Coordinates of C-alpha atoms in Angstrom, one line a residue:
M864 CA 107.6 109.0 98.6
L865 CA 111.2 108.3 99.6
P866 CA 112.1 106.6 96.3
I867 CA 110.7 109.6 94.4
V868 CA 112.7 112.1 96.5
A869 CA 115.8 110.0 96.2
A870 CA 115.5 109.8 92.4
A871 CA 115.0 113.6 92.3
L872 CA 118.1 114.2 94.3
R873 CA 120.1 112.0 91.9
L874 CA 118.8 113.8 88.9
A875 CA 119.8 117.1 90.5
D876 CA 123.3 115.9 91.2
P877 CA 126.1 117.6 89.1
Q878 CA 127.2 114.1 88.0
W879 CA 123.6 113.2 87.2
Q880 CA 124.5 111.2 84.1
E881 CA 126.5 108.7 86.2
R882 CA 123.6 108.4 88.6
L883 CA 120.9 107.9 86.0
P884 CA 120.8 104.1 86.3
E885 CA 120.1 104.5 90.1
A886 CA 117.3 106.9 89.4
A887 CA 115.9 104.5 86.8
R888 CA 115.9 101.7 89.3
L889 CA 114.2 103.8 92.0
T890 CA 111.4 105.0 89.7
G891 CA 111.0 102.1 87.3
L892 CA 111.2 104.6 84.4
P893 CA 113.5 104.2 81.4
E894 CA 116.7 106.3 81.4
G895 CA 115.7 108.1 78.3
V896 CA 112.4 109.3 79.9
L897 CA 114.4 110.5 83.0
S898 CA 116.8 112.4 80.7
S899 CA 113.9 114.1 78.9
L900 CA 112.4 114.9 82.3
R901 CA 115.5 116.6 83.5
A902 CA 115.7 118.6 80.2
D903 CA 112.1 119.7 80.8
V904 CA 112.9 120.7 84.4
G905 CA 115.8 122.8 83.1
Y906 CA 113.4 124.6 80.8
I907 CA 111.0 125.3 83.6
V908 CA 113.6 126.7 86.1
S909 CA 115.2 128.8 83.4
G910 CA 112.1 131.0 83.5
H911 CA 110.8 130.2 80.0
A912 CA 107.8 128.3 81.4
A913 CA 105.1 129.2 83.9
Y914 CA 105.8 127.6 87.3
P915 CA 103.1 127.0 89.8
P916 CA 103.4 129.4 92.8
R917 CA 103.9 128.1 96.2
P918 CA 100.8 128.4 98.4
A919 CA 100.8 131.1 101.0
P920 CA 101.9 129.7 104.4
A921 CA 99.3 129.4 107.2
A922 CA 99.4 131.9 110.0
D923 CA 100.6 129.4 112.5
A924 CA 102.9 127.4 110.2
P925 CA 106.6 127.7 110.7
T926 CA 108.5 129.6 108.1
A927 CA 111.5 128.3 106.2
D928 CA 113.8 130.6 108.2
A929 CA 112.3 129.3 111.4
A930 CA 112.7 125.7 110.3
A931 CA 116.4 126.4 109.3
A932 CA 117.0 128.0 112.7
D933 CA 115.6 125.0 114.5
A934 CA 117.7 122.7 112.4
A935 CA 120.8 124.7 113.1
A936 CA 120.1 124.7 116.8
A937 CA 119.8 120.9 116.7
G938 CA 123.2 120.7 115.0
S939 CA 121.8 119.4 111.7
V940 CA 121.9 120.7 108.1
A941 CA 118.7 122.5 107.2
V942 CA 116.8 121.2 104.1
A943 CA 114.7 123.7 102.2
P944 CA 111.0 122.9 101.8
L945 CA 110.3 120.9 98.7
A946 CA 108.3 123.7 97.1
D947 CA 111.3 126.1 97.5
D948 CA 113.7 123.8 95.5
P949 CA 112.8 124.1 91.8
Y950 CA 114.8 121.0 90.8
R951 CA 113.3 118.8 93.4
S952 CA 109.8 120.1 93.1
A953 CA 109.8 120.0 89.3
G954 CA 111.2 116.5 89.4
M955 CA 108.5 115.3 91.7
L956 CA 105.8 117.0 89.6
G957 CA 107.2 115.3 86.5
L958 CA 107.4 111.9 88.1
L959 CA 103.9 112.1 89.5
T960 CA 102.5 113.2 86.2
A961 CA 104.2 110.2 84.5
A962 CA 102.8 107.9 87.2
F963 CA 99.2 108.8 86.4
V964 CA 99.3 109.5 82.7
D965 CA 96.9 107.6 80.4
L966 CA 95.1 105.8 83.2
G967 CA 91.4 105.2 83.6
P968 CA 89.4 106.1 86.7
A969 CA 89.8 102.6 88.3
Q970 CA 93.5 102.6 87.6
V971 CA 93.9 106.1 89.0
E972 CA 92.1 105.0 92.2
D973 CA 94.4 102.0 92.5
R974 CA 97.5 104.2 92.1
L975 CA 96.2 106.7 94.7
A976 CA 95.6 103.8 97.2
I977 CA 99.3 103.0 96.9
A978 CA 100.7 106.5 96.8
C979 CA 98.6 108.2 99.6
P980 CA 100.1 106.2 102.5
L981 CA 103.6 107.0 101.1
F982 CA 102.7 110.7 101.3
G983 CA 101.4 110.3 104.9
L984 CA 97.7 110.2 104.0
H985 CA 95.6 107.6 105.8
G986 CA 93.4 107.1 102.8
I987 CA 92.4 108.6 99.5
P988 CA 91.0 112.1 100.1
T989 CA 87.6 112.9 98.7
L990 CA 87.9 114.7 95.3
L991 CA 85.0 117.0 94.5
A992 CA 84.4 118.5 91.0
A993 CA 81.7 120.9 89.9
D994 CA 79.3 119.4 87.4
E995 CA 77.3 121.2 84.7
D996 CA 74.7 122.2 87.3
G997 CA 77.3 123.7 89.7
I998 CA 77.0 120.8 92.2
L999 CA 80.2 119.5 93.8
R1000 CA 80.2 115.7 93.1
P1001 CA 82.8 113.0 93.9
M1002 CA 85.2 112.3 91.0
L1003 CA 86.0 108.7 92.2
S1004 CA 83.7 105.9 92.8
A1005 CA 81.6 106.3 96.0
T1006 CA 80.5 103.2 97.8
A1007 CA 77.2 103.3 99.8
G1008 CA 77.8 104.6 103.3
S1009 CA 81.2 106.1 102.5
A1010 CA 82.1 109.7 103.3
A1011 CA 82.2 110.5 99.5
A1012 CA 78.6 109.0 99.1
L1013 CA 77.3 110.9 102.0
I1014 CA 78.9 114.2 100.8
D1015 CA 77.3 113.5 97.4
E1016 CA 73.9 113.4 99.0
L1017 CA 74.4 116.9 100.4
R1018 CA 74.2 118.3 96.8
L1019 CA 76.7 121.0 97.9
R1020 CA 76.5 123.9 95.4
L1021 CA 79.5 125.8 94.0
D1022 CA 77.7 129.1 94.9
D1023 CA 77.1 128.2 98.5
E1024 CA 78.0 131.3 100.5
T1025 CA 78.7 129.6 103.9
S1026 CA 80.7 126.4 103.0
V1027 CA 84.5 126.6 103.0
V1028 CA 84.5 123.8 100.4
A1029 CA 82.5 126.0 97.9
L1030 CA 84.7 129.0 98.8
C1031 CA 87.9 127.0 98.0
A1032 CA 86.4 125.9 94.6
R1033 CA 85.5 129.4 93.7
N1034 CA 88.6 131.3 94.9
E1035 CA 91.2 128.6 94.3
H1036 CA 92.7 129.2 97.7
T1037 CA 93.3 126.7 100.5
T1038 CA 90.6 126.8 103.2
R1039 CA 90.1 125.0 106.5
F1040 CA 87.3 124.1 108.8
V1041 CA 87.6 122.9 112.4
R1042 CA 84.7 121.8 114.6
H1043 CA 84.2 123.6 117.9
G1044 CA 82.4 121.3 120.2
G1045 CA 78.8 120.6 119.1
R1046 CA 78.4 123.9 117.3
S1047 CA 77.9 123.7 113.6
G1048 CA 79.2 127.2 112.9
R1049 CA 78.2 129.0 109.7
S1050 CA 77.8 125.9 107.6
L1051 CA 76.0 122.8 108.7
A1052 CA 77.3 121.0 105.6
D1053 CA 80.9 121.6 106.6
W1054 CA 80.2 120.3 110.1
Q1055 CA 78.6 117.2 108.7
I1056 CA 81.6 116.7 106.3
A1057 CA 84.1 116.8 109.1
R1058 CA 82.0 114.3 111.1
W1059 CA 81.8 111.9 108.1
L1060 CA 85.6 112.2 107.5
G1061 CA 86.0 111.1 111.2
S1062 CA 88.2 114.1 112.2
G1063 CA 87.9 117.4 114.0
G1064 CA 88.0 119.3 110.7
F1065 CA 89.3 119.2 107.2
C1066 CA 91.5 121.1 104.8
C1067 CA 90.3 122.0 101.3
L1068 CA 93.0 122.0 98.6
P1069 CA 92.2 123.6 95.2
L1070 CA 93.1 121.4 92.3
T1071 CA 91.4 123.4 89.5
T1072 CA 92.3 122.2 86.0
N1073 CA 91.4 124.0 82.7
G1074 CA 89.1 126.4 84.6
K1075 CA 87.0 123.5 86.1
P1076 CA 86.9 123.6 89.9
V1077 CA 88.2 120.6 91.8
V1078 CA 88.6 120.4 95.6
A1079 CA 90.4 117.7 97.7
L1080 CA 89.1 117.2 101.3
I1081 CA 91.8 116.1 103.7
G1082 CA 90.8 115.4 107.3
M1083 CA 92.7 117.1 110.2
D1084 CA 92.2 117.5 113.9
H1085 CA 93.5 121.0 114.5
E1086 CA 94.2 124.2 112.6
G1087 CA 98.0 123.9 112.2
E1088 CA 98.2 120.2 111.4
L1089 CA 98.9 120.7 107.7
D1090 CA 101.7 123.2 106.9
S1091 CA 102.1 124.8 103.5
D1092 CA 104.8 122.5 102.4
L1093 CA 102.8 119.4 103.2
C1094 CA 99.8 120.9 101.4
W1095 CA 102.0 121.5 98.4
R1096 CA 103.0 117.8 98.4
Y1097 CA 99.4 116.7 98.7
A1098 CA 98.4 119.1 95.9
A1099 CA 101.1 117.7 93.6
L1100 CA 100.0 114.1 94.1
L1101 CA 96.3 114.7 93.9
G1102 CA 96.6 117.2 91.1
A1103 CA 98.4 114.6 88.9
A1104 CA 95.5 112.2 89.6
V1105 CA 92.9 114.8 88.8
R1106 CA 94.5 115.7 85.5
S1107 CA 94.5 112.0 84.5
L1108 CA 90.8 111.7 85.5
R1109 CA 90.0 114.8 83.4
A1110 CA 91.8 113.4 80.4
A1111 CA 90.0 110.1 80.7
Q1112 CA 86.7 111.9 80.9
R1113 CA 87.5 114.0 77.8
T1114 CA 88.4 110.8 76.0
Q1115 CA 85.1 109.2 77.0
N1116 CA 83.2 112.3 76.0
E1117 CA 84.9 112.2 72.5
I1118 CA 84.0 108.6 72.1
S1119 CA 80.4 109.2 73.1
S1120 CA 80.2 112.1 70.7
R1121 CA 81.6 110.0 67.8
E1122 CA 79.2 107.1 68.6
A1123 CA 76.2 109.5 68.7
V1124 CA 77.2 110.9 65.2
L1125 CA 77.6 107.4 63.8
H1126 CA 74.3 106.3 65.3
Q1127 CA 72.5 109.2 63.7
R1128 CA 74.2 108.6 60.3
F1129 CA 73.2 104.9 60.6
H1130 CA 69.6 105.8 61.5
D1131 CA 69.4 108.2 58.6
H1132 CA 70.8 105.6 56.2
L1133 CA 68.2 103.1 57.4
R1134 CA 65.4 105.5 57.0
K1135 CA 66.5 106.1 53.4
I1136 CA 66.7 102.4 52.7
V1137 CA 63.2 101.8 54.2
H1138 CA 61.9 104.7 52.0
E1139 CA 63.5 103.3 48.8
A1140 CA 62.5 99.7 49.5
S1141 CA 58.8 100.6 50.1
N1142 CA 58.4 101.5 46.4
P1143 CA 59.2 98.1 44.9
L1144 CA 57.2 96.4 47.7
T1145 CA 54.2 98.5 46.8
V1146 CA 54.6 97.7 43.1
I1147 CA 54.8 94.0 43.8
K1148 CA 51.7 94.0 46.1
S1149 CA 49.8 96.0 43.4
R1150 CA 50.7 93.5 40.7
L1151 CA 49.6 90.6 43.0
E1152 CA 46.3 92.3 43.6
M1153 CA 45.7 92.8 39.9
L1154 CA 46.5 89.2 39.3
G1155 CA 43.9 88.1 41.8
I1156 CA 41.3 90.4 40.1
Q1157 CA 42.1 89.0 36.7
R1158 CA 41.6 85.4 37.9
P1159 CA 38.8 85.6 40.5
D1160 CA 37.8 81.9 40.3
D1161 CA 41.3 80.5 40.8
T1162 CA 41.1 79.5 44.5
P1163 CA 44.6 77.9 44.8
L1164 CA 46.0 81.1 43.3
K1165 CA 44.1 83.2 45.9
D1166 CA 45.6 81.1 48.7
E1167 CA 49.1 81.6 47.2
L1168 CA 48.5 85.4 46.9
V1169 CA 47.4 85.6 50.6
L1170 CA 50.6 83.9 51.7
L1171 CA 52.8 86.1 49.4
N1172 CA 51.1 89.3 50.7
T1173 CA 51.7 88.1 54.3
E1174 CA 55.4 87.6 53.6
L1175 CA 55.6 91.0 51.9
D1176 CA 54.0 92.7 54.9
R1177 CA 56.5 90.9 57.1
I1178 CA 59.4 92.3 55.0
D1179 CA 57.8 95.8 55.2
N1180 CA 57.5 95.5 59.0
L1181 CA 61.1 94.3 59.4
L1182 CA 62.4 97.2 57.3
R1183 CA 60.4 99.8 59.2
S1184 CA 61.5 98.4 62.6
A1185 CA 65.2 98.2 61.6
S1186 CA 65.9 101.8 62.6
A1187 CA 64.0 101.6 65.9
L1188 CA 65.4 100.4 69.2
P1189 CA 64.5 96.8 70.2
Q1190 CA 61.2 96.7 72.1
E1191 CA 61.2 95.2 75.6
A1192 CA 57.8 93.6 75.2
P1193 CA 58.5 90.0 74.1
E1194 CA 56.7 88.4 71.2
T1195 CA 54.2 85.7 72.1
P1196 CA 56.0 82.4 72.0
R1197 CA 53.5 80.1 70.3
C1198 CA 53.7 78.3 67.0
Q1199 CA 51.7 75.6 65.2
I1200 CA 54.5 73.6 63.5
P1201 CA 52.5 71.7 60.8
A1202 CA 50.7 74.8 59.5
L1203 CA 53.9 76.8 59.4
L1204 CA 55.7 74.0 57.4
L1205 CA 52.9 73.7 54.9
D1206 CA 52.9 77.5 54.4
M1207 CA 56.6 77.6 53.8
R1208 CA 56.5 74.7 51.4
S1209 CA 53.8 76.6 49.4
I1210 CA 55.9 79.7 49.2
Y1211 CA 59.4 78.5 48.9
G1212 CA 59.1 74.8 47.7
D1213 CA 59.1 75.6 44.0
T1214 CA 61.2 78.7 44.1
L1215 CA 64.1 77.3 46.1
F1216 CA 64.0 73.6 45.1
G1217 CA 61.5 72.7 42.3
Q1218 CA 62.9 75.1 39.8
R1219 CA 66.5 73.9 40.5
G1220 CA 65.6 70.2 40.1
I1221 CA 65.9 69.5 43.8
Q1222 CA 63.4 67.2 45.5
F1223 CA 61.7 68.7 48.6
E1224 CA 59.8 66.3 50.9
L1225 CA 57.7 67.3 53.9
R1226 CA 56.7 64.8 56.6
A1227 CA 54.6 66.3 59.4
A1228 CA 51.9 64.8 61.6
G1229 CA 48.6 66.8 61.4
Q1230 CA 48.2 67.0 65.2
L1231 CA 51.2 68.3 67.1
P1232 CA 51.1 70.5 70.3
P1233 CA 52.2 74.2 69.8
A1234 CA 55.9 75.0 70.3
A1235 CA 57.0 77.8 72.6
I1236 CA 58.6 80.0 69.9
P1237 CA 57.0 82.8 67.8
A1238 CA 56.1 81.7 64.2
S1239 CA 58.1 84.6 62.8
A1240 CA 61.3 83.5 64.6
L1241 CA 60.9 79.9 63.5
R1242 CA 60.1 81.0 60.0
Q1243 CA 63.4 83.0 59.8
V1244 CA 65.3 80.0 61.1
L1245 CA 63.8 77.6 58.6
L1246 CA 64.2 80.0 55.7
N1247 CA 67.9 80.3 56.4
L1248 CA 68.3 76.5 56.5
F1249 CA 66.2 76.1 53.3
R1250 CA 68.3 78.7 51.5
N1251 CA 71.5 77.1 52.5
A1252 CA 70.3 73.6 51.4
S1253 CA 69.1 74.9 48.0
E1254 CA 72.5 76.5 47.3
A1255 CA 74.4 73.5 48.4
L1256 CA 72.4 70.7 46.6
Q1257 CA 72.8 69.8 42.9
P1258 CA 69.9 68.9 40.7
G1259 CA 68.6 65.4 41.5
R1260 CA 69.5 65.7 45.2
R1261 CA 66.9 65.7 48.0
L1262 CA 65.9 67.6 51.2
V1263 CA 63.6 65.9 53.7
V1264 CA 61.9 68.0 56.4
S1265 CA 60.2 66.1 59.2
A1266 CA 58.3 67.2 62.3
L1267 CA 58.5 64.4 64.9
P1268 CA 56.2 63.8 67.9
Q1269 CA 56.9 64.8 71.4
I1270 CA 60.2 63.9 73.0
I1271 CA 62.1 64.8 76.2
V1272 CA 65.1 67.1 75.9
D1273 CA 67.0 68.1 79.1
G1274 CA 64.0 67.1 81.1
R1275 CA 61.6 69.3 79.1
A1276 CA 58.9 68.2 76.7
S1277 CA 59.9 69.2 73.1
L1278 CA 59.2 68.8 69.4
E1279 CA 61.8 67.9 66.9
I1280 CA 62.2 69.4 63.4
R1281 CA 64.7 67.4 61.3
L1282 CA 66.2 68.6 58.0
V1283 CA 68.2 65.9 56.2
D1284 CA 69.8 66.2 52.7
N1285 CA 72.1 64.0 50.6
G1286 CA 74.3 66.8 49.4
P1287 CA 78.1 67.3 49.6
G1288 CA 78.2 68.0 53.3
L1289 CA 79.7 71.0 55.1
P1290 CA 83.4 71.8 54.5
P1291 CA 85.7 70.5 57.3
E1292 CA 86.8 73.9 58.3
R1293 CA 83.1 74.9 58.7
M1294 CA 82.1 71.8 60.6
A1295 CA 84.8 72.5 63.2
D1296 CA 82.6 75.4 64.5
P1297 CA 79.4 75.6 62.4
F1298 CA 77.5 78.2 64.4
S1299 CA 80.1 81.0 64.6
P1300 CA 80.3 83.8 62.0
Q1301 CA 82.9 82.7 59.4
R1302 CA 83.9 83.9 56.0
S1303 CA 81.7 82.3 53.4
Q1304 CA 83.2 80.2 50.6
K1305 CA 80.2 80.9 48.3
G1306 CA 81.3 84.3 47.2
G1307 CA 79.0 87.1 46.0
K1308 CA 76.8 88.6 48.8
H1309 CA 77.2 85.7 51.1
Q1310 CA 78.5 86.8 54.5
G1311 CA 78.8 83.5 56.4
V1312 CA 76.5 84.4 59.2
G1313 CA 73.4 82.4 58.4
L1314 CA 74.0 79.5 60.8
S1315 CA 75.1 81.9 63.5
I1316 CA 71.8 83.8 63.2
V1317 CA 69.9 80.6 63.3
H1318 CA 71.7 79.5 66.5
D1319 CA 71.2 82.8 68.2
I1320 CA 67.4 82.9 67.4
L1321 CA 66.9 79.4 68.7
S1322 CA 69.0 80.0 71.9
R1323 CA 66.9 83.1 72.6
W1324 CA 63.8 80.9 72.9
G1325 CA 65.3 78.1 74.7
A1326 CA 65.6 75.8 71.7
T1327 CA 68.5 73.5 70.7
L1328 CA 70.2 73.0 67.4
L1329 CA 72.4 70.1 66.5
C1330 CA 74.3 69.6 63.2
R1331 CA 75.8 66.4 61.7
S1332 CA 77.6 66.4 58.4
Q1333 CA 80.0 64.1 56.5
P1334 CA 81.8 65.0 53.3
G1335 CA 79.9 63.5 50.4
N1336 CA 77.2 62.0 52.6
G1337 CA 75.0 65.0 53.3
T1338 CA 74.1 67.1 56.3
S1339 CA 71.3 66.9 58.9
F1340 CA 70.0 69.6 61.3
Q1341 CA 67.9 68.7 64.4
I1342 CA 65.9 71.5 66.0
F1343 CA 64.5 70.7 69.5
L1344 CA 61.7 73.2 70.3
P1345 CA 60.3 73.3 73.9
L1346 CA 56.5 72.9 74.0
E1347 CA 54.2 75.6 75.2
Q1348 CA 53.8 75.2 78.9
S1349 CA 50.0 74.9 78.7
A1350 CA 50.2 72.2 76.0

């Protein structure tokens, strides 16, 4: 507190411009800020701006005249109370406001932990604010077992007719409570609060901001312990902290409101996409059904149609679930690797590779234990890798996909799926960090996130992905899938 008062005295000096560097060193604020502060103070004391009234003195508190008389009797110069000196009080208010401006709740609490001892407070007072339900709740974090946490459990209401805390919040006047022996008085809640604060009583300081009640609870042992000037100083410090907390809460509320609006717009956009996409999917499925009716004896075609319809259903389900929140229930992690690879070759072998003159070879043993990953997840992984290979390979090149027998990876039984091509290899800049989202060099609609998605899916199911590539000598991917525990 002393550096703040000393800086205020230098700013109030007739030769304040010469003492401006001293005030800057004491406060840590730039000289330009202090000059603006002094100009604001001049505006306030000139009567053009509303100035907060000094609280009424307590009945047993010494008056300014009495304090001056005592000082004169002691042979010293009397100093007017801070609240009676407009320059000093406005300077302190401005400095305190600057000290707490644009801080988050945690930072406000840290600043209060430093400032409160300088103002003669043993700790940070409990700050109570009325919520939407009219219950006085702590504004700062309340650790379990602390006075603030215990007071929060009281669920003290703003309309409580017996508590001096609620009375202070409603009337915006300083109130006090002092315990008298073991008697609780009118309010058992007030008696408990005093006991939790570890004092004979407490003083309630009103810190209402923008019409929203806030009360600071300061422990005291007797009625006249806190005079009006000391209460003014405490109210100035804690009021600056409360205003910063309110501003941070308003900012957070605005962010939450914007996020809610964006979420709703995104949800509506997805619903529209799902609705529009269902039309072509329905047309495709209808045409496939007609094709099966026209060629009822073509067994291979029927098998192909079943696979295509399964994939179309999966696309439809993915679209419909896009606008829903992720489900907590995990998908069953079980997949028969050989069957899945054969299905994918039937569906994508000709489309992605055969029609482009690229050789596609599949080597998989017929009897392999099931892997601990859902078939849909592994299908998405392989489809991404297949598509990348088909776009990178030129006609006449080759992709070989192999499913290898059981091996041990990191002490766990696993299966390996290996994809090897003889294409141009990954670009050097891509190979430096192949599994992070990067800007694609392919152009068009490519977003450069395919390998990142593959890596994330496999990591989610405890699988491992390795990549090796040399310019001009091709690329290989090794997928190590943990086996199902029961296998």
